[in-house]
Coordinates of C-alpha atoms and ligand atoms in Angstrom, one line a residue:
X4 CA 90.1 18.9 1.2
X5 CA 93.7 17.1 1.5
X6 CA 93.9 14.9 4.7
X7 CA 96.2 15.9 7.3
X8 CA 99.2 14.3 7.9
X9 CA 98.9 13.0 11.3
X10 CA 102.2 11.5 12.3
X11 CA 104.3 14.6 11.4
X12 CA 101.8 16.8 14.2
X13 CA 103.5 17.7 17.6
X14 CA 101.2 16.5 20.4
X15 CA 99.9 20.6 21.0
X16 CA 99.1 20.6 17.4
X17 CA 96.9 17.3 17.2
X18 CA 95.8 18.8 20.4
X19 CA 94.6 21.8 19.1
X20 CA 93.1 19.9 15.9
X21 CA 91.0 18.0 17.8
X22 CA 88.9 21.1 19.7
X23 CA 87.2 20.6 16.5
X24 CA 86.0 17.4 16.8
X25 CA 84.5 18.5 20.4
X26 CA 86.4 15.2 22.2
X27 CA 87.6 15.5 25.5
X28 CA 91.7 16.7 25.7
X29 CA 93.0 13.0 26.3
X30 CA 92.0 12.1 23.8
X31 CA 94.8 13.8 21.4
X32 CA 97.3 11.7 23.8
X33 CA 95.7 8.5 23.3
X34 CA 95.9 8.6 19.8
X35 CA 99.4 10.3 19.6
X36 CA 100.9 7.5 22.1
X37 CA 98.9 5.1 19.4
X38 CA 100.7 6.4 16.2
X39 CA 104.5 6.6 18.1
X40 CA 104.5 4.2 21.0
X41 CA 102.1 1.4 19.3
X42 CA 102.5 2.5 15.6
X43 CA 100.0 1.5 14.3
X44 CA 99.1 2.4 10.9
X45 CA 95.0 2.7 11.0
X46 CA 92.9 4.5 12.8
X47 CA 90.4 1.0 13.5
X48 CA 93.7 -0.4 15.5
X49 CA 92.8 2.7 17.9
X50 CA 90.5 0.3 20.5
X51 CA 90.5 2.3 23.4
X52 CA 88.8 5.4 20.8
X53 CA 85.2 5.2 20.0
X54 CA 84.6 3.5 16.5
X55 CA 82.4 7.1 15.8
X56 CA 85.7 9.2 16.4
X57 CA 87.7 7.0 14.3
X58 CA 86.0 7.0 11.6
X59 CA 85.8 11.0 12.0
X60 CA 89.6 10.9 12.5
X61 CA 89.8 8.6 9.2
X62 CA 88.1 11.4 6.9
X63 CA 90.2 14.4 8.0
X64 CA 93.8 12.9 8.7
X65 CA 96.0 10.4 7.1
X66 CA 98.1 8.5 8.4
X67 CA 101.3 7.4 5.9
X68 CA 102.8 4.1 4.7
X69 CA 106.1 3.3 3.0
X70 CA 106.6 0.6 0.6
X71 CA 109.4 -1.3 -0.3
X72 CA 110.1 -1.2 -3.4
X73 CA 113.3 -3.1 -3.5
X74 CA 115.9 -4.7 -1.2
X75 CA 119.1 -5.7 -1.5
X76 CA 120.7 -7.4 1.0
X77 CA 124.4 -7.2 1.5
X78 CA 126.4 -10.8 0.7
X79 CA 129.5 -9.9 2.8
X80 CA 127.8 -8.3 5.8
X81 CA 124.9 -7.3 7.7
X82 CA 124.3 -4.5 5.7
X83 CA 120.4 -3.5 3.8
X84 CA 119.4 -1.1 1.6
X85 CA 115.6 -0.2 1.0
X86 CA 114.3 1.4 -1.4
X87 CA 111.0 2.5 -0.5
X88 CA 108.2 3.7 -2.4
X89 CA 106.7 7.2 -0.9
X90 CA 102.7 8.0 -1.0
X91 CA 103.2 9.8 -4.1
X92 CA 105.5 7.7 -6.0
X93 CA 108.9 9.2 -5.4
X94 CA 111.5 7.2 -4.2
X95 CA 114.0 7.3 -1.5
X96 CA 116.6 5.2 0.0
X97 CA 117.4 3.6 3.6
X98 CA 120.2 1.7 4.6
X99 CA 120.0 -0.5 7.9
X100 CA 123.9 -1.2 9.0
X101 CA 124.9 -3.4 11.6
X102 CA 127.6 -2.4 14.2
X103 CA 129.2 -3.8 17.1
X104 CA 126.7 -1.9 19.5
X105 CA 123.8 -2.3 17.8
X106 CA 121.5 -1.5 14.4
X107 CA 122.1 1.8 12.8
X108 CA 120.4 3.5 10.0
X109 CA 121.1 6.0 7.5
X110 CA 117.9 8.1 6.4
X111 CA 116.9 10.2 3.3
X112 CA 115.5 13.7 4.1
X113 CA 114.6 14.6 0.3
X114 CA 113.5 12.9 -2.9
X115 CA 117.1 14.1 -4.6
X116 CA 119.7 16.8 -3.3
X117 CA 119.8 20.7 -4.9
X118 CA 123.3 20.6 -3.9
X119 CA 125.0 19.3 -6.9
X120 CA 127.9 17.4 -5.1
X121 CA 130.0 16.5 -7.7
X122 CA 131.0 12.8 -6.9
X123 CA 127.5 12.5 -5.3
X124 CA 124.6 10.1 -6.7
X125 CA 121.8 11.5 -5.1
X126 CA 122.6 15.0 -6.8
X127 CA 122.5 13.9 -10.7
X128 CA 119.3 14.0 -11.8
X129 CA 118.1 16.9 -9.3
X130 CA 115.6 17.6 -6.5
X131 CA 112.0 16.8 -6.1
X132 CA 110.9 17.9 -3.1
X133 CA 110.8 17.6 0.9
X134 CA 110.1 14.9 2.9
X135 CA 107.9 15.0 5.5
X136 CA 108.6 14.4 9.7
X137 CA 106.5 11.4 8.9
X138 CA 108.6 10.3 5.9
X139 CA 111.7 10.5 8.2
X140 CA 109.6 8.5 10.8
X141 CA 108.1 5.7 8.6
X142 CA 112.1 4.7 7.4
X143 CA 112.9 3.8 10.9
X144 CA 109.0 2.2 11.6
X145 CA 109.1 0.2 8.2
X146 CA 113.0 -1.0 8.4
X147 CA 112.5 -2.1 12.1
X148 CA 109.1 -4.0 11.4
X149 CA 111.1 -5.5 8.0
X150 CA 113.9 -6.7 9.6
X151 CA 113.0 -7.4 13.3
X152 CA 115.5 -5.0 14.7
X153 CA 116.0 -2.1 16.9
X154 CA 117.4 1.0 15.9
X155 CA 119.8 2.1 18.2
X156 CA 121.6 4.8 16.1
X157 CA 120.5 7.2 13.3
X158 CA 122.3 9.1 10.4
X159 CA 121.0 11.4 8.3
X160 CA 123.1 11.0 5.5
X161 CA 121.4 9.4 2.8
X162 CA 119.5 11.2 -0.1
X163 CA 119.1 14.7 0.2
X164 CA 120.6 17.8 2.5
X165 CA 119.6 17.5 6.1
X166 CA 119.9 21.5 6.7
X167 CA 118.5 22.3 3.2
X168 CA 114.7 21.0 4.7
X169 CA 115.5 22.2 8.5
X170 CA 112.0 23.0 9.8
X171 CA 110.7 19.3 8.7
X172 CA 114.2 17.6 10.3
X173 CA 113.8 19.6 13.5
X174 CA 110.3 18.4 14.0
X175 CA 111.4 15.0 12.9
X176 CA 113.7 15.0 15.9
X177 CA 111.5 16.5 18.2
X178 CA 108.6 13.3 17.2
X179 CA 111.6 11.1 17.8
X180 CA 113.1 12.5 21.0
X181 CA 109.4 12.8 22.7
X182 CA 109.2 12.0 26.1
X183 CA 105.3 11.1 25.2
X184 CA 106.3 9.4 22.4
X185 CA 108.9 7.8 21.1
X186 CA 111.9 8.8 23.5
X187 CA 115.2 8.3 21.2
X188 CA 118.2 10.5 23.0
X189 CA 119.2 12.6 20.4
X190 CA 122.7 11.3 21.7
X191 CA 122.6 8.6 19.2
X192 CA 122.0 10.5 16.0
X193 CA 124.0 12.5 13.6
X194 CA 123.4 15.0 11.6
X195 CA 125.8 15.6 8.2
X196 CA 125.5 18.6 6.0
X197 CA 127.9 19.8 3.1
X198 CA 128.1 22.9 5.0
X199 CA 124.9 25.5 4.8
X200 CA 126.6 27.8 7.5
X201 CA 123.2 29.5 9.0
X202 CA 122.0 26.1 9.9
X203 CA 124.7 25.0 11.5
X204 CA 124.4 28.1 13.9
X205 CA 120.8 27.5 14.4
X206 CA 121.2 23.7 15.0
X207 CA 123.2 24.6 17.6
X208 CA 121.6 27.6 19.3
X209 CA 118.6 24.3 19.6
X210 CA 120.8 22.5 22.2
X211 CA 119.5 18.8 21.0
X212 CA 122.5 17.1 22.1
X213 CA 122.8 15.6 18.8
X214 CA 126.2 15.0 16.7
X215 CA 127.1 17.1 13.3
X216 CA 129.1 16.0 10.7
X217 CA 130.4 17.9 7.8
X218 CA 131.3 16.9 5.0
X219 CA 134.6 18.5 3.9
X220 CA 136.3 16.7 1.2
X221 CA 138.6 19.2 0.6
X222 CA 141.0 21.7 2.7
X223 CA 141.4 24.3 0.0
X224 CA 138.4 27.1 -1.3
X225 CA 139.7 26.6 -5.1
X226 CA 139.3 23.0 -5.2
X227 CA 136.3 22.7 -2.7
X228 CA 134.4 25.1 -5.1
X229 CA 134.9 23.2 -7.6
X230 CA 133.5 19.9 -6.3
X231 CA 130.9 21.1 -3.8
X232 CA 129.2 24.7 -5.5
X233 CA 128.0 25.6 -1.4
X234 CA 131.3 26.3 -1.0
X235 CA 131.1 29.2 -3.3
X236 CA 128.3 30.4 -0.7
X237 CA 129.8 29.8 2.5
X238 CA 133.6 28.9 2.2
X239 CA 136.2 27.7 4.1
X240 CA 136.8 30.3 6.6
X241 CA 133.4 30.5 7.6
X242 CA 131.9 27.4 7.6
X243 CA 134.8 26.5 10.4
X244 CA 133.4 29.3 12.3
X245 CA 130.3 27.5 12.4
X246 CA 131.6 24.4 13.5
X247 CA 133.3 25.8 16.4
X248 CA 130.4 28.0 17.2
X249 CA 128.8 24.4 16.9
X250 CA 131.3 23.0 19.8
X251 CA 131.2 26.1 21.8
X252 CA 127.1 26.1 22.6
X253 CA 126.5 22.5 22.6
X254 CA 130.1 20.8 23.9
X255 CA 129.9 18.0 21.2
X256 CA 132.7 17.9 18.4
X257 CA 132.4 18.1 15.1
X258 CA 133.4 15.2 13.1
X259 CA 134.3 15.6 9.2
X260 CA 133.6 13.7 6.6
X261 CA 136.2 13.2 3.9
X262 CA 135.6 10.9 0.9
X263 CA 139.2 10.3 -0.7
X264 CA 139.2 11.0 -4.4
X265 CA 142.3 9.6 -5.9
X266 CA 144.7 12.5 -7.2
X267 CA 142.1 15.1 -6.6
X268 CA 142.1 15.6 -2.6
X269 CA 144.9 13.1 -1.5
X270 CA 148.1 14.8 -2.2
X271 CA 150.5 15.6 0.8
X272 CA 149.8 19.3 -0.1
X273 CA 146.1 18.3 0.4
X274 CA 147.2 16.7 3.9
X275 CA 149.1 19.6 5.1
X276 CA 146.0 21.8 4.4
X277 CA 144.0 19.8 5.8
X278 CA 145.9 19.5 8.5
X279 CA 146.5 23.1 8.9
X280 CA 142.8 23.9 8.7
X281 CA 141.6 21.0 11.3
X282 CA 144.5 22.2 13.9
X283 CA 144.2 22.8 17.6
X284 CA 140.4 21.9 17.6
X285 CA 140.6 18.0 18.6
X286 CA 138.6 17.3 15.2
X287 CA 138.1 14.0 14.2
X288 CA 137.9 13.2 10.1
X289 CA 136.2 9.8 9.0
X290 CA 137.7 9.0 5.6
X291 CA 135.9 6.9 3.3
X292 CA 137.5 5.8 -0.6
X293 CA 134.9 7.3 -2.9
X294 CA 131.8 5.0 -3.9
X295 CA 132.2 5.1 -7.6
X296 CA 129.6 6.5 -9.6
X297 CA 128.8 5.3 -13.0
X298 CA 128.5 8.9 -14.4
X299 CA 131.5 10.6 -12.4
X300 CA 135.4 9.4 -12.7
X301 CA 136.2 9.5 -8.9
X302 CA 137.7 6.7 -8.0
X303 CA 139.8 5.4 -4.7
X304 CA 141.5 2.3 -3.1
X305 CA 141.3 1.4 0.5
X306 CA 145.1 1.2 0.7
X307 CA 144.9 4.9 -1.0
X308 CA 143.0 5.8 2.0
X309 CA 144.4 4.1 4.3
X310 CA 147.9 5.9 2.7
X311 CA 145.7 9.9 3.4
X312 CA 145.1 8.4 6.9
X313 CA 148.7 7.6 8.1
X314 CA 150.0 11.2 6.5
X315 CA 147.1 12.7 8.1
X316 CA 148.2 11.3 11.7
X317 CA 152.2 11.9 11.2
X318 CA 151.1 15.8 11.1
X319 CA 148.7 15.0 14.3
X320 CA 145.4 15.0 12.7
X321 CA 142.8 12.3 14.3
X322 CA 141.5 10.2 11.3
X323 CA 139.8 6.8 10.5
X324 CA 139.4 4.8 7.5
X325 CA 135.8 4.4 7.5
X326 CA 134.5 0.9 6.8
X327 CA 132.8 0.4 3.7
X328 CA 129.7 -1.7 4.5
X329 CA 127.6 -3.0 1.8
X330 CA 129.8 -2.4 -1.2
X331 CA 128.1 -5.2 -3.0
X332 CA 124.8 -3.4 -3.1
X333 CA 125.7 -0.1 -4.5
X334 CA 125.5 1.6 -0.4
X335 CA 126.8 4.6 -1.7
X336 CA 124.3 7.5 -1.2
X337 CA 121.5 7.6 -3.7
X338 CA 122.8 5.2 -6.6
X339 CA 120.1 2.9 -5.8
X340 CA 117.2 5.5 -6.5
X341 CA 119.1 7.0 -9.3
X342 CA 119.7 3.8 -11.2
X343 CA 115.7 2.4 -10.6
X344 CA 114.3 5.8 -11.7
X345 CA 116.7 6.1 -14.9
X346 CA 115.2 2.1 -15.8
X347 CA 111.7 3.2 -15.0
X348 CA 112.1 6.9 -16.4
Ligands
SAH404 N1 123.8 16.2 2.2 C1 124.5 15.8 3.4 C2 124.1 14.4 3.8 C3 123.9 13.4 2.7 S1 125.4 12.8 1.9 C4 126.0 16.0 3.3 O1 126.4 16.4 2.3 O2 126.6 15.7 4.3 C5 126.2 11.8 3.1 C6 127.7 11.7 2.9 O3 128.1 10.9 1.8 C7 128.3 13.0 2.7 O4 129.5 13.1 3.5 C8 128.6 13.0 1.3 O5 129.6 14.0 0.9 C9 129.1 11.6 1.1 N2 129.1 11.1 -0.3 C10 128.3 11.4 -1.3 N3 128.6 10.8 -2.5 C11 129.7 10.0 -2.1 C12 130.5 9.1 -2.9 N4 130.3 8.9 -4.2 N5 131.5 8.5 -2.2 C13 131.7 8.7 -0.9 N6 130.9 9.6 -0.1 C14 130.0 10.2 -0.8

């Protein structure tokens, strides 16, 4: 029989593995408050549990590890991108970012994307598969342990879509928001999704308190479609339904990401769209120059964002130019796994 994996179980649901081992109730707590306060990562580090129960423990659940597989540390900032090595082999990729309030890190949530972003890395060569709750827990636990930090802010913007493996993300955020547990406010992650409009109803109807950003990239169906194929599923005029059904349950605001794609999106006709769609709801759009992907011709300048920006705020739309840490190390969502698995592959 396949182990269990024990650090994506909810307290109840270790709880309620446990009547089978005939322990006494507190049991499940002491070992939870071991795997997310303590984290450790064997069952023999459990001292206060009786060696016979953990070696019980040992032959029905699992408890996961990451690897690193590669590093690359940035030369002009703070910035780190992991690559780390899953239990089965796959890859996925982490990036630890320095800010002035603290450490923040961008996650994976699958082993490639089935979105098939056009400008998008992690996209090219497909999906695989899920990851786990523990997956998503084990990028923070190995990245802090690596580089003697603290997270104090999360994304979920690395490889794979967020809202496309909901169930597993929302019991990610329930391990990491757990009062027993680990106790991160919610308040200090964000959530970005291309736009799978159900979702984004659903994550709101939850109440987490947690931030959503969508990524937008352009202000017309037409061209939208043609970059990002959700669009064709959900366009436009509904998925800006969602995002103010999104600011009306949970009072946050929707931020919207915009990657600036030289002569595809940055025209003052795209501008005035943009503008047009964003008005009277106080949104604020990040805008980033594209990353450049070997296989794809997108391409941007800074200035050329910077340039979007300052037409963007003469017709009153907020807007930032996004900085671009880690340039050096190929940052850009999932070029890091792509290129390793095309040299291995
Ligand atoms: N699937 C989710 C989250 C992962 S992608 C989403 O689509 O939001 C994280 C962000 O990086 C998204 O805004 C995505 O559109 C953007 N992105 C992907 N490839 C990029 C590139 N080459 N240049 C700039 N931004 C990119």
């Amino acid at each position: 029989m396949e182990k269990q994996d024990i650090l994506s179980m909810n307290l109840p649901e270790l709880q309620a593995a446990l009547t089978a081992f005939q322990v006494p109730k507190y049991r499940a707590g002491q070992i939870y408050r071991w795997l997310h306060v303590r984290k450790v990562r064997s069952f023999s580090e459990m001292l206060d549990i009786p060696s016979k129960l953990r070696s019980e423990l040992d032959s029905a659940f699992c408890i996961k590890s990451l690897f690193v597989a590669k590093k690359l540390a940035s030369c002009m900032d703070d910035t780190v991108k992991y690559l780390y090595r899953l239990p089965d082999g796959q890859h996925v990729e982490t990036v630890l970012m320095h800010y002035k309030h603290g450490w923040r890190l961008c996650i994976s949530t699958q082993v490639g994307c089935k979105m098939g972003c056009a400008f998008c890395a992690s996209t090219i060569a497909g999906y695989v598969r899920d990851l786990t709750p523990s997956e998503m827990l084990l990028q923070i636990d190995e990245t802090e342990r690596d580089a003697g930090v603290t997270i104090s802010g999360l994304v979920l913007m690395g490889i794979g879509e967020p809202m496309d493996n909901f169930d597993n993300v929302m019991r990610f955020l329930e391990l990491l928001s757990d009062p027993e547990g680990r106790q991160m406010s919610l308040r200090h992650v964000t959530v970005s999704t291309c736009g799978i409009v159900p979702r984004i109803r659903e994550l709101a109807d939850r109440k987490t308190g947690l931030t959503l950003a969508v990524s937008l990239h352009n202000p017309t169906d037409a061209a939208r479609s043609k970059i990002m194929p959700v669009n064709r599923r959900y366009p436009l005029s509904e998925l800006m339904e969602a995002c103010q059904y999104f600011f009306e349950t949970t009072g946050r605001r929707v931020t919207f990401e915009y990657a600036v794609m030289e002569g595809e999106n940055d025209s003052d006709a795209d501008a005035a769209a943009l503008a047009k769609l964003l008005r009277g709801r106080g949104a604020h759009v990040n805008l980033i120059p594209v990353n450049k992907v070997r296989e794809r011709s997108y391409h941007a300048t800074r200035r050329a964002a910077q340039d979007f920006m300052q037409r963007l705020e003469r017709l009153g739309v907020h807007a930032t130019v996004r900085r671009t840490l880690g340039s050096d190390i190929e940052a850009a969502c999932g070029q890091l796994r792509h290129e390793t698995e095309k040299d291995t592959g």
